[in-house]
Short mmCIF file of N, CA and C and ligand atoms in Angstrom, two decimals:
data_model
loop_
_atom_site.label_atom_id
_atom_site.label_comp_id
_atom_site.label_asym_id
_atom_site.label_seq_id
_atom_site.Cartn_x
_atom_site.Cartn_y
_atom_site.Cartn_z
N UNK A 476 3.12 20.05 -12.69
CA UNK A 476 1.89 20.84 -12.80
C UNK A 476 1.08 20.72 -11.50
N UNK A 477 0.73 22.21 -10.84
CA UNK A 477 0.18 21.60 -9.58
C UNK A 477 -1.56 21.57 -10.06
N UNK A 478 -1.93 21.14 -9.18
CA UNK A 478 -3.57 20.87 -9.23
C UNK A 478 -4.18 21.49 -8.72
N UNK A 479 -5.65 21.80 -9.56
CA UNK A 479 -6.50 23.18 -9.06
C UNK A 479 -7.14 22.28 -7.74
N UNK A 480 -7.86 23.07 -6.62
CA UNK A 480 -7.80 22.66 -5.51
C UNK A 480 -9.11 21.68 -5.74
N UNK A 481 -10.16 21.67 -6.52
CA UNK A 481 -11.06 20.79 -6.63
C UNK A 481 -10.88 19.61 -7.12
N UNK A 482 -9.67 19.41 -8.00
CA UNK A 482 -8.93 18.17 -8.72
C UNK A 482 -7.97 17.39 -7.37
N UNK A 483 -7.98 18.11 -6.67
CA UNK A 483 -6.52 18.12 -5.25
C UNK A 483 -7.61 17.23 -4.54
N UNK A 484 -8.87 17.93 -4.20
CA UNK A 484 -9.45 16.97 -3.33
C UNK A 484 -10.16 16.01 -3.70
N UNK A 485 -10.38 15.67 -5.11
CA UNK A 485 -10.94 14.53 -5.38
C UNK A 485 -9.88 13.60 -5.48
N UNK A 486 -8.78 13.88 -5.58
CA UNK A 486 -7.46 12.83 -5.80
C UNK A 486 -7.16 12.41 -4.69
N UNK A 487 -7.37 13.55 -3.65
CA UNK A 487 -7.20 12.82 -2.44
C UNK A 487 -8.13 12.53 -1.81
N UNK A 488 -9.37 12.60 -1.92
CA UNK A 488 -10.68 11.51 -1.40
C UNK A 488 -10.24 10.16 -2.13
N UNK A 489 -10.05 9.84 -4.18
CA UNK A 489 -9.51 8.31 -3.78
C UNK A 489 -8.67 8.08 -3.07
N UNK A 490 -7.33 8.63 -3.18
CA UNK A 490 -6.05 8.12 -2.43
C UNK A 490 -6.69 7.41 -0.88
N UNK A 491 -7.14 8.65 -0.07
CA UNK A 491 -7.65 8.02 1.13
C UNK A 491 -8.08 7.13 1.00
N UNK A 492 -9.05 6.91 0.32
CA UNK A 492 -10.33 5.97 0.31
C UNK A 492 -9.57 4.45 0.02
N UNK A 493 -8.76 4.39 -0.98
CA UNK A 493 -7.80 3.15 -1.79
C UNK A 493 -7.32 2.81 -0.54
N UNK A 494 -6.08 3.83 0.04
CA UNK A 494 -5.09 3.30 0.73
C UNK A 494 -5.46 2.98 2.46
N UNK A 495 -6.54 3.45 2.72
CA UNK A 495 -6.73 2.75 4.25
C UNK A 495 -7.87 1.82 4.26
N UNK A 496 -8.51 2.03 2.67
CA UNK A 496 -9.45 0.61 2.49
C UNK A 496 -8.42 -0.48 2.52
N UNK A 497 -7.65 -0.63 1.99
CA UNK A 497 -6.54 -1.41 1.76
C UNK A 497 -6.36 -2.33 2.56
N UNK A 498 -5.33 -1.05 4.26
CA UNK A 498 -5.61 -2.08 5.72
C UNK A 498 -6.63 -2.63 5.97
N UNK A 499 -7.86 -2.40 5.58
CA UNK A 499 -9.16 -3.17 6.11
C UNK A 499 -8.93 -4.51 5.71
N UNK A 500 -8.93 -4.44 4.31
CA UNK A 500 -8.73 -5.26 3.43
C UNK A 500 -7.53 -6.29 3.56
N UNK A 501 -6.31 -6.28 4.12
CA UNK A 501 -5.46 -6.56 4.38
C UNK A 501 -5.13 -7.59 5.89
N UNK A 502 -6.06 -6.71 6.67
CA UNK A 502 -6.48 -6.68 8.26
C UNK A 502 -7.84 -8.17 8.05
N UNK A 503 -8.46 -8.11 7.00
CA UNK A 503 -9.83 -8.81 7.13
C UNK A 503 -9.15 -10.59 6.57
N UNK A 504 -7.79 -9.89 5.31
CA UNK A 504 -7.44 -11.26 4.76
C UNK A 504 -6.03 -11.98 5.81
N UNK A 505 -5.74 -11.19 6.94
CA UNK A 505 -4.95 -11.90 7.96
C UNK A 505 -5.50 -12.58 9.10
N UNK A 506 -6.82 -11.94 9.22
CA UNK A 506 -7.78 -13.03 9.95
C UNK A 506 -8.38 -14.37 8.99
N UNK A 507 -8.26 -14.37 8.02
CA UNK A 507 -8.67 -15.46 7.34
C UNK A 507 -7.57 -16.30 7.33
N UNK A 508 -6.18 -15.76 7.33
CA UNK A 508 -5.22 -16.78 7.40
C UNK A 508 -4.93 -17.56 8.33
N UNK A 509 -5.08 -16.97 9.31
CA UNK A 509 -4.68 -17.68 11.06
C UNK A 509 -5.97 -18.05 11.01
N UNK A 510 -7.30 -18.32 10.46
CA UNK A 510 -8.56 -19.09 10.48
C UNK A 510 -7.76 -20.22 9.58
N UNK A 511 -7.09 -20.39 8.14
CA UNK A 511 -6.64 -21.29 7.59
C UNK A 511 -6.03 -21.93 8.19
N UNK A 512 -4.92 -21.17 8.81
CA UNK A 512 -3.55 -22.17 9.29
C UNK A 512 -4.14 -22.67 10.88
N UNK A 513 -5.05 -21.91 11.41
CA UNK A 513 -5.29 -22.64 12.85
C UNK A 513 -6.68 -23.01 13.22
N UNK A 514 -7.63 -23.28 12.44
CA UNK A 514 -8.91 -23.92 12.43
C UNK A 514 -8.89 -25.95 12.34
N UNK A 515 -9.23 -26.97 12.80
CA UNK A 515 -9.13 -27.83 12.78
C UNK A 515 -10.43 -28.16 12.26
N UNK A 516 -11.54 -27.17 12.16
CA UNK A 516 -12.92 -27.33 10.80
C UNK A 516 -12.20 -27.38 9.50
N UNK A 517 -12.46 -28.78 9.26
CA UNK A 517 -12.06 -28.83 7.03
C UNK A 517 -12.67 -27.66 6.65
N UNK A 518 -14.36 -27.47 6.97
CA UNK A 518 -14.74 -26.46 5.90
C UNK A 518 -14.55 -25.38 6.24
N UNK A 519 -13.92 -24.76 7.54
CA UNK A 519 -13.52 -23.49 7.94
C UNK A 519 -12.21 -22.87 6.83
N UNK A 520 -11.18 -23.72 7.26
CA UNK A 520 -9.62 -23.97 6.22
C UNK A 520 -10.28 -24.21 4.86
N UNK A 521 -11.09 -24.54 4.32
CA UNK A 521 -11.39 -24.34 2.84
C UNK A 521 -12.05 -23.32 2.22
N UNK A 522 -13.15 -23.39 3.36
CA UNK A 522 -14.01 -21.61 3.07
C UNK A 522 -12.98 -20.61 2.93
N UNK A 523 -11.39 -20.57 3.90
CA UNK A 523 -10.67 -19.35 4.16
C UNK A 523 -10.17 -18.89 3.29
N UNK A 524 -9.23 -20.16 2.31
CA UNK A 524 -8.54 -20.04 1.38
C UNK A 524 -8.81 -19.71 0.21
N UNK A 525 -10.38 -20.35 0.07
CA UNK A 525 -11.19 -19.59 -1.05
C UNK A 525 -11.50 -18.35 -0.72
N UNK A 526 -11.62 -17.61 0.08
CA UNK A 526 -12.10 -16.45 0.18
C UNK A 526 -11.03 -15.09 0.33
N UNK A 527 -9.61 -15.79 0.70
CA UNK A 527 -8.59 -15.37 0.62
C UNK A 527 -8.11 -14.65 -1.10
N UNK A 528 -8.73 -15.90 -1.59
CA UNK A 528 -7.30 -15.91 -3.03
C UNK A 528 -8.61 -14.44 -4.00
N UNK A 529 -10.02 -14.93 -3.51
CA UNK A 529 -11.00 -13.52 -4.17
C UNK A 529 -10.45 -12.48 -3.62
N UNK A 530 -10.21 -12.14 -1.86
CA UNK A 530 -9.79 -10.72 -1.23
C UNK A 530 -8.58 -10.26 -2.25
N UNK A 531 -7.73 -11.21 -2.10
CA UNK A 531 -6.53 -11.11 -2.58
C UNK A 531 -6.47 -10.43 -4.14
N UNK A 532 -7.12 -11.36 -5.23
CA UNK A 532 -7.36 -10.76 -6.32
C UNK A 532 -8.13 -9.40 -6.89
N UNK A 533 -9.74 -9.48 -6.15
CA UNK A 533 -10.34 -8.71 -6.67
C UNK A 533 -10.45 -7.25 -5.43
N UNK A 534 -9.71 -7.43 -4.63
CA UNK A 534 -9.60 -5.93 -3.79
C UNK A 534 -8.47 -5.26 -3.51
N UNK A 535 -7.50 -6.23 -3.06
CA UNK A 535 -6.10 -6.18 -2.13
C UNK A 535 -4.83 -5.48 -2.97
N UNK A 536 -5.27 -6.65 -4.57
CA UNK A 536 -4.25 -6.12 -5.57
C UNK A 536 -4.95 -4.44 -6.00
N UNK A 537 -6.38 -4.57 -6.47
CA UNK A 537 -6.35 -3.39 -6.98
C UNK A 537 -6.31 -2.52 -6.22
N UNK A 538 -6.39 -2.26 -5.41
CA UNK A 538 -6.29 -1.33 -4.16
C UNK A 538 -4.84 -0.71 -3.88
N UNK A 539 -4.04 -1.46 -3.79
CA UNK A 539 -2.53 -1.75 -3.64
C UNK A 539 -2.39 -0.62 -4.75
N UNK A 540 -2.65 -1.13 -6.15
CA UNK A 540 -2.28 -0.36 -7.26
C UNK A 540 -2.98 1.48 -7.10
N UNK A 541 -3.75 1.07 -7.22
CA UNK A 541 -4.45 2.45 -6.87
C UNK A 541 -4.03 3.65 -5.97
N UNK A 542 -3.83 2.84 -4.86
CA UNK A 542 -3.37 3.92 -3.95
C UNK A 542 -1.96 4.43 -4.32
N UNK A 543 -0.91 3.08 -4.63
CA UNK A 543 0.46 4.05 -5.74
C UNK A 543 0.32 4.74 -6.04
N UNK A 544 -0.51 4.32 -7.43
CA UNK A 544 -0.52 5.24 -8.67
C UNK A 544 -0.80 6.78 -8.12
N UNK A 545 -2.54 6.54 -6.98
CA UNK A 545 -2.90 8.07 -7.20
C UNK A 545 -1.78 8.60 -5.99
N UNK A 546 -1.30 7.99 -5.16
CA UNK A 546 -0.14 8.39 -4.21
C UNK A 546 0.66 8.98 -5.08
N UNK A 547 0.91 8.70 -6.05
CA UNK A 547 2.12 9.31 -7.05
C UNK A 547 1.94 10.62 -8.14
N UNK A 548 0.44 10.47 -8.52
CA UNK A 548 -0.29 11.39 -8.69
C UNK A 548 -0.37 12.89 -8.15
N UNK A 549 -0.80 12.34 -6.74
CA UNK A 549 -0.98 13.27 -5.60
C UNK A 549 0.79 14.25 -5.45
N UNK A 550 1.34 13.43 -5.29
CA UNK A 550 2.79 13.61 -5.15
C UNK A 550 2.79 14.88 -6.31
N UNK A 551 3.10 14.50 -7.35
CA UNK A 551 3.68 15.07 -8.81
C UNK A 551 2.18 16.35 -8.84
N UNK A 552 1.16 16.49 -8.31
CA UNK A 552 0.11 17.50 -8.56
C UNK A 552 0.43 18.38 -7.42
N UNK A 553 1.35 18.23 -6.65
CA UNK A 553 0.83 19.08 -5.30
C UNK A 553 2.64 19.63 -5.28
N UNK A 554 2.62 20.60 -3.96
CA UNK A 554 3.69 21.31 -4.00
C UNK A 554 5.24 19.95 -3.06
N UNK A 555 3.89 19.09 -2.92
CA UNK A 555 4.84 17.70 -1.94
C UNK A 555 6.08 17.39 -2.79
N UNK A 556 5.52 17.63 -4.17
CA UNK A 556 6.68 16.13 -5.29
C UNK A 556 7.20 14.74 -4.66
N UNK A 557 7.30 14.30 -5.61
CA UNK A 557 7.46 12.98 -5.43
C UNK A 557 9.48 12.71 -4.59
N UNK A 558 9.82 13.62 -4.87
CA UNK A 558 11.33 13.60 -4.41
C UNK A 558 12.04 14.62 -3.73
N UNK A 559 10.77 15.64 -3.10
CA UNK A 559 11.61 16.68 -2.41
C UNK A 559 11.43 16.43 -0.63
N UNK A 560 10.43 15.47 -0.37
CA UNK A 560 10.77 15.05 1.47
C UNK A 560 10.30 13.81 1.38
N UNK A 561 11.30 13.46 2.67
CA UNK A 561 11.44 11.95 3.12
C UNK A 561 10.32 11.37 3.00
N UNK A 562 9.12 11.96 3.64
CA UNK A 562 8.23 11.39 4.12
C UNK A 562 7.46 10.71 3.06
N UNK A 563 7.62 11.39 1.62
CA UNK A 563 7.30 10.93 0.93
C UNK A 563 8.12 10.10 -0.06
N UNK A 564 9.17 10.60 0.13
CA UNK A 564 9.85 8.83 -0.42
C UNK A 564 9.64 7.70 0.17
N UNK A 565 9.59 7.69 1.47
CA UNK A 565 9.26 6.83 2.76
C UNK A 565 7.69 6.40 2.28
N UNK A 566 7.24 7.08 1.72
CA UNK A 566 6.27 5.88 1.60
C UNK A 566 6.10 5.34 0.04
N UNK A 567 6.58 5.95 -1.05
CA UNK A 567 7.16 5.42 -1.71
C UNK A 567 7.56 4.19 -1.66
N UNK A 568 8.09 3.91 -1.11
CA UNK A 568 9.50 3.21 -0.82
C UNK A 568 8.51 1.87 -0.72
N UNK A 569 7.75 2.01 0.77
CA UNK A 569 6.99 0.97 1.34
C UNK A 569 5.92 0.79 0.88
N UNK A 570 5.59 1.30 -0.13
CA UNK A 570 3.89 0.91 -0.62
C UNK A 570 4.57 0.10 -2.29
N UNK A 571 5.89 0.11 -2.44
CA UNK A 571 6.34 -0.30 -3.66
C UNK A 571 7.15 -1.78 -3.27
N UNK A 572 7.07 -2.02 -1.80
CA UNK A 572 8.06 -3.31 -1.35
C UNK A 572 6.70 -4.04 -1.26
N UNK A 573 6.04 -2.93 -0.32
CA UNK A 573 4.30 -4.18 -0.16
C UNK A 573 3.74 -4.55 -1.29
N UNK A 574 4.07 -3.99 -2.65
CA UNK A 574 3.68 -4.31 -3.53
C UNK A 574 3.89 -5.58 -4.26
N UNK A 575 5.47 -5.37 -3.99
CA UNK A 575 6.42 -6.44 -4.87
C UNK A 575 6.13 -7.65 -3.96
N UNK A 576 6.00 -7.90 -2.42
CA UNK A 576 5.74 -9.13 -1.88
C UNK A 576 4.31 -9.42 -2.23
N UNK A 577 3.83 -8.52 -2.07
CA UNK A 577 2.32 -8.79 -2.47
C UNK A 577 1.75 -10.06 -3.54
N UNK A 578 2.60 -8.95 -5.17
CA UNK A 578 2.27 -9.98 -5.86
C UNK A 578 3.30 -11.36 -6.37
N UNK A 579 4.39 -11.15 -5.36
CA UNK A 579 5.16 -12.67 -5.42
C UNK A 579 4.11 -13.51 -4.36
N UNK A 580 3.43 -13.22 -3.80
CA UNK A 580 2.49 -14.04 -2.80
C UNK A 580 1.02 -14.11 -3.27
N UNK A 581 0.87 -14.21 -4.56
CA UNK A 581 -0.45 -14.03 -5.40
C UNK A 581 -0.17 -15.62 -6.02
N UNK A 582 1.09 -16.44 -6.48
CA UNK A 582 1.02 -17.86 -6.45
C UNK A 582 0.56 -18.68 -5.68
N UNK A 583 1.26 -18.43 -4.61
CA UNK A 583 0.63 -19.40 -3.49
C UNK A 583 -0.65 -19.21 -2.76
N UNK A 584 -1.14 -18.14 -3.06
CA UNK A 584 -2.67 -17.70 -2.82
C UNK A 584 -3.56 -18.95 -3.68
N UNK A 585 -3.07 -18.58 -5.15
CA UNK A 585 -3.56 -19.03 -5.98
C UNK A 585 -3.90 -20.57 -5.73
N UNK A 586 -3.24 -21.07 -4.92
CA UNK A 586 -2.51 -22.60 -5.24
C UNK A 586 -3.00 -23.20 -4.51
N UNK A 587 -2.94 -22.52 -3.21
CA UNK A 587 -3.84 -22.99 -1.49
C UNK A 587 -5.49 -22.94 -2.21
N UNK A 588 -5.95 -21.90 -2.76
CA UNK A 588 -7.27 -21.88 -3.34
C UNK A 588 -7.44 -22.72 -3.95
N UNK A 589 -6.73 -23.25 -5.21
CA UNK A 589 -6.86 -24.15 -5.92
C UNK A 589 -7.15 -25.49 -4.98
N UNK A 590 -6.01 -25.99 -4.25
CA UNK A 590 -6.55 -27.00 -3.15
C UNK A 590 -7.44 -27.38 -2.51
N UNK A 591 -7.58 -26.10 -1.85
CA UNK A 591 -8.82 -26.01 -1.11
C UNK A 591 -9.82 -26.28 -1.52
N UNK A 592 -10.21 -25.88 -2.94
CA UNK A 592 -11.89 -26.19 -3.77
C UNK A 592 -11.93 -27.90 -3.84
N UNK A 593 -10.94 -28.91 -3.78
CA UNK A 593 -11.05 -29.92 -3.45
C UNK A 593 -11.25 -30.71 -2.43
N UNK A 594 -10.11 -30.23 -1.57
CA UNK A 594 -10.21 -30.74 -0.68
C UNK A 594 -9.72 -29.78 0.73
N UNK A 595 -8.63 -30.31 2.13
CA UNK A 595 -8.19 -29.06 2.47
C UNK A 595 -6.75 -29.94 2.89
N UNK A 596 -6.32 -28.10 2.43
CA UNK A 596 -4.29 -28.26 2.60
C UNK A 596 -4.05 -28.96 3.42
N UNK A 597 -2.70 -30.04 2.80
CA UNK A 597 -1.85 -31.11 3.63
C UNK A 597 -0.89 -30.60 4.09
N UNK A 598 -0.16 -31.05 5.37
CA UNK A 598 1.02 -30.39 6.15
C UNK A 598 2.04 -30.36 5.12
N UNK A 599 2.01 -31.08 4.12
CA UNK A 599 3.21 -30.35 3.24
C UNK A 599 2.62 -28.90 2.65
N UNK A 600 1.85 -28.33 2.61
CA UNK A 600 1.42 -26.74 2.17
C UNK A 600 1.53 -25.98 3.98
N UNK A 601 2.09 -26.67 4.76
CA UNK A 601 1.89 -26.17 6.24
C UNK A 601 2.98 -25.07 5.59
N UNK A 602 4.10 -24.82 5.30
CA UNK A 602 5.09 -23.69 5.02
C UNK A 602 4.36 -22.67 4.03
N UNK A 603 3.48 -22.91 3.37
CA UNK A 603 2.93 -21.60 2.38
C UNK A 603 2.04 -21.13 2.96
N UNK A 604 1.30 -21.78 3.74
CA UNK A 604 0.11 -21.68 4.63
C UNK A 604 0.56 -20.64 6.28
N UNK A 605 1.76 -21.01 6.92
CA UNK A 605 2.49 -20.06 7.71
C UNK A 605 3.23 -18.57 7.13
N UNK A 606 3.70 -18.30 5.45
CA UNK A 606 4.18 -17.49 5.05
C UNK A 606 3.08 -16.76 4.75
N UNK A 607 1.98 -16.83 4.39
CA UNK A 607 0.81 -16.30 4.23
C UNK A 607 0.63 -15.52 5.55
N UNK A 608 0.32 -16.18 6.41
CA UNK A 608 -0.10 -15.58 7.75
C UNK A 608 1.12 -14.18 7.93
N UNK A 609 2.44 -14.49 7.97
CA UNK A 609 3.56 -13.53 8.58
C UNK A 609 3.51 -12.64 7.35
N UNK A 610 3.23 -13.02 6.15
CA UNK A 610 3.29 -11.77 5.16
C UNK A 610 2.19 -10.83 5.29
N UNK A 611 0.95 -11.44 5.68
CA UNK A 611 -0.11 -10.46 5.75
C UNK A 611 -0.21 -9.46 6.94
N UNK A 612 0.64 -10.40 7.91
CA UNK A 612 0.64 -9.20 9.53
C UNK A 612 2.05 -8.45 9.16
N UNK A 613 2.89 -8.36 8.37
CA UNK A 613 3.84 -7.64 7.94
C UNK A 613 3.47 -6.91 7.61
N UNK A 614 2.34 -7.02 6.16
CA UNK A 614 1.70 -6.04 4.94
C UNK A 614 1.18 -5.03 6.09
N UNK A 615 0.82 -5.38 6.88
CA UNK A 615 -0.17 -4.60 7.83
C UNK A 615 0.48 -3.76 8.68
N UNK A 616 1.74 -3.94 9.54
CA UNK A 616 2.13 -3.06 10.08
C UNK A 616 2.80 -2.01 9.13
N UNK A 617 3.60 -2.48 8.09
CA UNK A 617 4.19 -1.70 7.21
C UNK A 617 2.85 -0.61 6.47
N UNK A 618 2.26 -1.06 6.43
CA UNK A 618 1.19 -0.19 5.39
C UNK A 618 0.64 0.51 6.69
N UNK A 619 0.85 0.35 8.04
CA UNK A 619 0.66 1.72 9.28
C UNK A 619 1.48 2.61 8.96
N UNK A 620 2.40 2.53 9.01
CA UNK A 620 3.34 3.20 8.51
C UNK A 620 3.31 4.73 7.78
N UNK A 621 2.78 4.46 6.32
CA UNK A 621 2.25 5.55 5.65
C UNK A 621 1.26 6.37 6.06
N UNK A 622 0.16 5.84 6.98
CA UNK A 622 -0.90 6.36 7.42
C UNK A 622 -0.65 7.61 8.20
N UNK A 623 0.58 7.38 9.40
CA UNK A 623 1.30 8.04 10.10
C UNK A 623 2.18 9.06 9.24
N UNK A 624 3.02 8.63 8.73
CA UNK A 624 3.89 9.64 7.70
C UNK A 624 2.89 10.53 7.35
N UNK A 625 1.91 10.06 6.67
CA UNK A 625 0.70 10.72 5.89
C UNK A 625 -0.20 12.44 6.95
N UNK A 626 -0.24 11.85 8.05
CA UNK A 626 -0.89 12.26 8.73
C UNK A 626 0.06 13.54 9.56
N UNK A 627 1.09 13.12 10.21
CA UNK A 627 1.93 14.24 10.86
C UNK A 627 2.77 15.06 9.62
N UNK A 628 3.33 14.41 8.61
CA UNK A 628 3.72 15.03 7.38
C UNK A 628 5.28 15.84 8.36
N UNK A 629 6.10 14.52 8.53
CA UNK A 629 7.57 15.28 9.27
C UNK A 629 8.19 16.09 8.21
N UNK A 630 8.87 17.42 8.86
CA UNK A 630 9.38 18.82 7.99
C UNK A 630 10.70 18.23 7.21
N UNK A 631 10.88 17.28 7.70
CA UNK A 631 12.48 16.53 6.77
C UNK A 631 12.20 16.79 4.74
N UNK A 632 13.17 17.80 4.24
CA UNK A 632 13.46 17.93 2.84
C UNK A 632 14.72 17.18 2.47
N UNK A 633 14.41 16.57 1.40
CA UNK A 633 15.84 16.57 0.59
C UNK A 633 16.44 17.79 0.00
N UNK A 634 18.06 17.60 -0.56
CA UNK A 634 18.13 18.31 -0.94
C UNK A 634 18.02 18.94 -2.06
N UNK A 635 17.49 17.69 -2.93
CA UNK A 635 16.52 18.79 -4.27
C UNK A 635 15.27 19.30 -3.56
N UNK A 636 14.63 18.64 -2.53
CA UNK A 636 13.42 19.55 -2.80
C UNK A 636 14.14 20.94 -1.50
N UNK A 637 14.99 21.16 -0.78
CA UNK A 637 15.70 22.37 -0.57
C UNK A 637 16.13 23.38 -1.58
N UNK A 638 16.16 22.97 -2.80
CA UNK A 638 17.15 23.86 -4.07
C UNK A 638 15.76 24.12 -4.53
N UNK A 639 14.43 22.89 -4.79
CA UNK A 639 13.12 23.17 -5.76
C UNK A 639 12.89 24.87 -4.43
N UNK A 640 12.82 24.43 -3.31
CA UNK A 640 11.93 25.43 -2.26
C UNK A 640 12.80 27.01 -2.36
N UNK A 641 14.25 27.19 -2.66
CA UNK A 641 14.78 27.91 -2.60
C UNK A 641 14.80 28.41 -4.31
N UNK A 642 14.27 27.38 -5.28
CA UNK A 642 14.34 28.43 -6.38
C UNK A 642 12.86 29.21 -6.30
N UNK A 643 11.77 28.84 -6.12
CA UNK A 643 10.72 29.29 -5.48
C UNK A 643 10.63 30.51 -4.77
N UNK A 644 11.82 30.55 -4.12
CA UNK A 644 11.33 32.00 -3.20
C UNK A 644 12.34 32.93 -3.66
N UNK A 645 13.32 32.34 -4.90
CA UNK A 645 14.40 33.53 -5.24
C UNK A 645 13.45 34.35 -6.35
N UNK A 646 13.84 35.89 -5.42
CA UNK A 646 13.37 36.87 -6.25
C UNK A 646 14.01 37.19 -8.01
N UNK A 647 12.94 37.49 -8.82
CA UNK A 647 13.45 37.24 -9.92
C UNK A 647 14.56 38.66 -10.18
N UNK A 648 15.83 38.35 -10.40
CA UNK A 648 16.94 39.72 -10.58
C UNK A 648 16.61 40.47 -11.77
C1 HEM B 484 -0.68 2.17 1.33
C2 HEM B 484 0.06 3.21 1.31
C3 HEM B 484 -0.46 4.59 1.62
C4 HEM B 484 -1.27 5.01 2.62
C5 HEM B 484 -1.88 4.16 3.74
C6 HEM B 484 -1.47 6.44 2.44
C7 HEM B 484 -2.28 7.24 3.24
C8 HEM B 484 -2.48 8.59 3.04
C9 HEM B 484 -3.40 9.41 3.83
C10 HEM B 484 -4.26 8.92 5.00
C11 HEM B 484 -3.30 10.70 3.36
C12 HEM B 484 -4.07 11.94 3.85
C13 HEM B 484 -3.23 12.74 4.81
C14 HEM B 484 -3.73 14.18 4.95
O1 HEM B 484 -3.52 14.97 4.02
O2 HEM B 484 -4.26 14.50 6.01
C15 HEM B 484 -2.32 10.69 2.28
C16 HEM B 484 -1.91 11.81 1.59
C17 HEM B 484 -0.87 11.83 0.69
N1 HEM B 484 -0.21 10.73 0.16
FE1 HEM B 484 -0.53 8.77 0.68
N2 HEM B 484 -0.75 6.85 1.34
C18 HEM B 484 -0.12 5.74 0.79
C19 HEM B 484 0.71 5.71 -0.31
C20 HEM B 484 1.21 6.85 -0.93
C21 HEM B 484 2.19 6.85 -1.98
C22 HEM B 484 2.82 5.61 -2.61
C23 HEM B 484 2.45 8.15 -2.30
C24 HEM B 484 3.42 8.69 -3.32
C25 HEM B 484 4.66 8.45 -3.33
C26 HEM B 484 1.63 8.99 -1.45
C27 HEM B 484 1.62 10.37 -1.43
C28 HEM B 484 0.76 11.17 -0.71
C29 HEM B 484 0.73 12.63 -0.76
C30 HEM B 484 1.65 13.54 -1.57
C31 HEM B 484 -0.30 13.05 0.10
C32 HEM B 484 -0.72 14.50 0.41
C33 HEM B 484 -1.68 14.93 -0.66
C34 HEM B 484 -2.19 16.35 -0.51
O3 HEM B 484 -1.73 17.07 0.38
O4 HEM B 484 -3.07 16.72 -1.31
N3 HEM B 484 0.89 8.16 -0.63
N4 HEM B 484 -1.85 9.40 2.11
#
């Protein structure tokens, strides 16, 4: 079902709004990590981690979700579909991997926070405390990614959406 054009642009004012709040969001909790893992202030490394595991929970995840969902939304309302060009499987693809690391990295968020409100992480948390850092500058280039796709919108079809575009323009016999 496509979408009347006033439903089109409010779906895509959230989408925007979700998915490049996101990098901010993403961008703001990878400076907090390399503040965790490379600050030699206790209360710097404790402030971080606490403030990490809130970004993490109350923005990063829902945000993450949001921009899918209405990404998928957007997709299935518009003449794009969700499976007729790359560009949009392509981000598909990568907003559903950033997802899945995302929330396998919502434990050890959890855990460093937990620590932290006591006291601050021992070199044995030095390995969750470094995977943090490389997952979040990952999340970040990968989630450029879509922005770009998003923006130039490359002419690459599959070939259902070649057969969807060609039943479209066959005249009815
Ligand atoms: C974090 C990941 C994402 C980012 C950063 C992102 C970013 C954007 C941006 C900036 C636009 C506006 C481009 C424009 O029209 O000028 C856009 C549009 C769009 N996005 Fe996303 N997006 C993401 C995820 C997704 C996902 C998962 C899907 C669905 C599979 C999706 C599908 C679409 C579609 C179909 C449009 C065009 C909508 C229209 O023409 O009305 N996006 N996206």
């Amino acid at each position: 079902m496509i979408m009347k054009p006033r439903l089109r642009k409010f779906a895509l004012t959230a989408h925007v709004t979700s998915s490049v709040g996101l990098l901010g969001a993403v961008a703001g909790f990878l400076a907090l990590a390399v503040a965790g893992l490379a600050s030699t202030d206790a209360e710097t490394v404790r402030a971080a981690y606490l403030a990490m595991n809130l970004l993490a929970e109350f923005i990063i995840v829902p945000l993450m979700l949001a921009s899918l969902v209405i990404g998928i939304i957007q997709s299935l309302g518009t003449r794009w579909g969700l499976f007729r060009y790359y560009w949009v499987l392509a981000k598909l693809a990568l907003t559903v991997l950033a997802t899945v690391v995302l929330l396998f990295q919502m434990d050890s968020i959890g855990l460093l926070a937990g620590i932290a409100a006591k006291t601050t992480p021992a070199s044995a948390d030095l390995g969750q405390q470094i995977r943090l850092v490389i997952h979040s500058a990952g999340g970040l280039l990968v989630l450029i990614v879509p922005v770009a796709l998003s923006v130039y919108k490359p002419p690459g079809a599959t070939r259902y959406g070649f057969r969807k575009a060609q039943e479209a323009t066959d005249l009815p016999r």
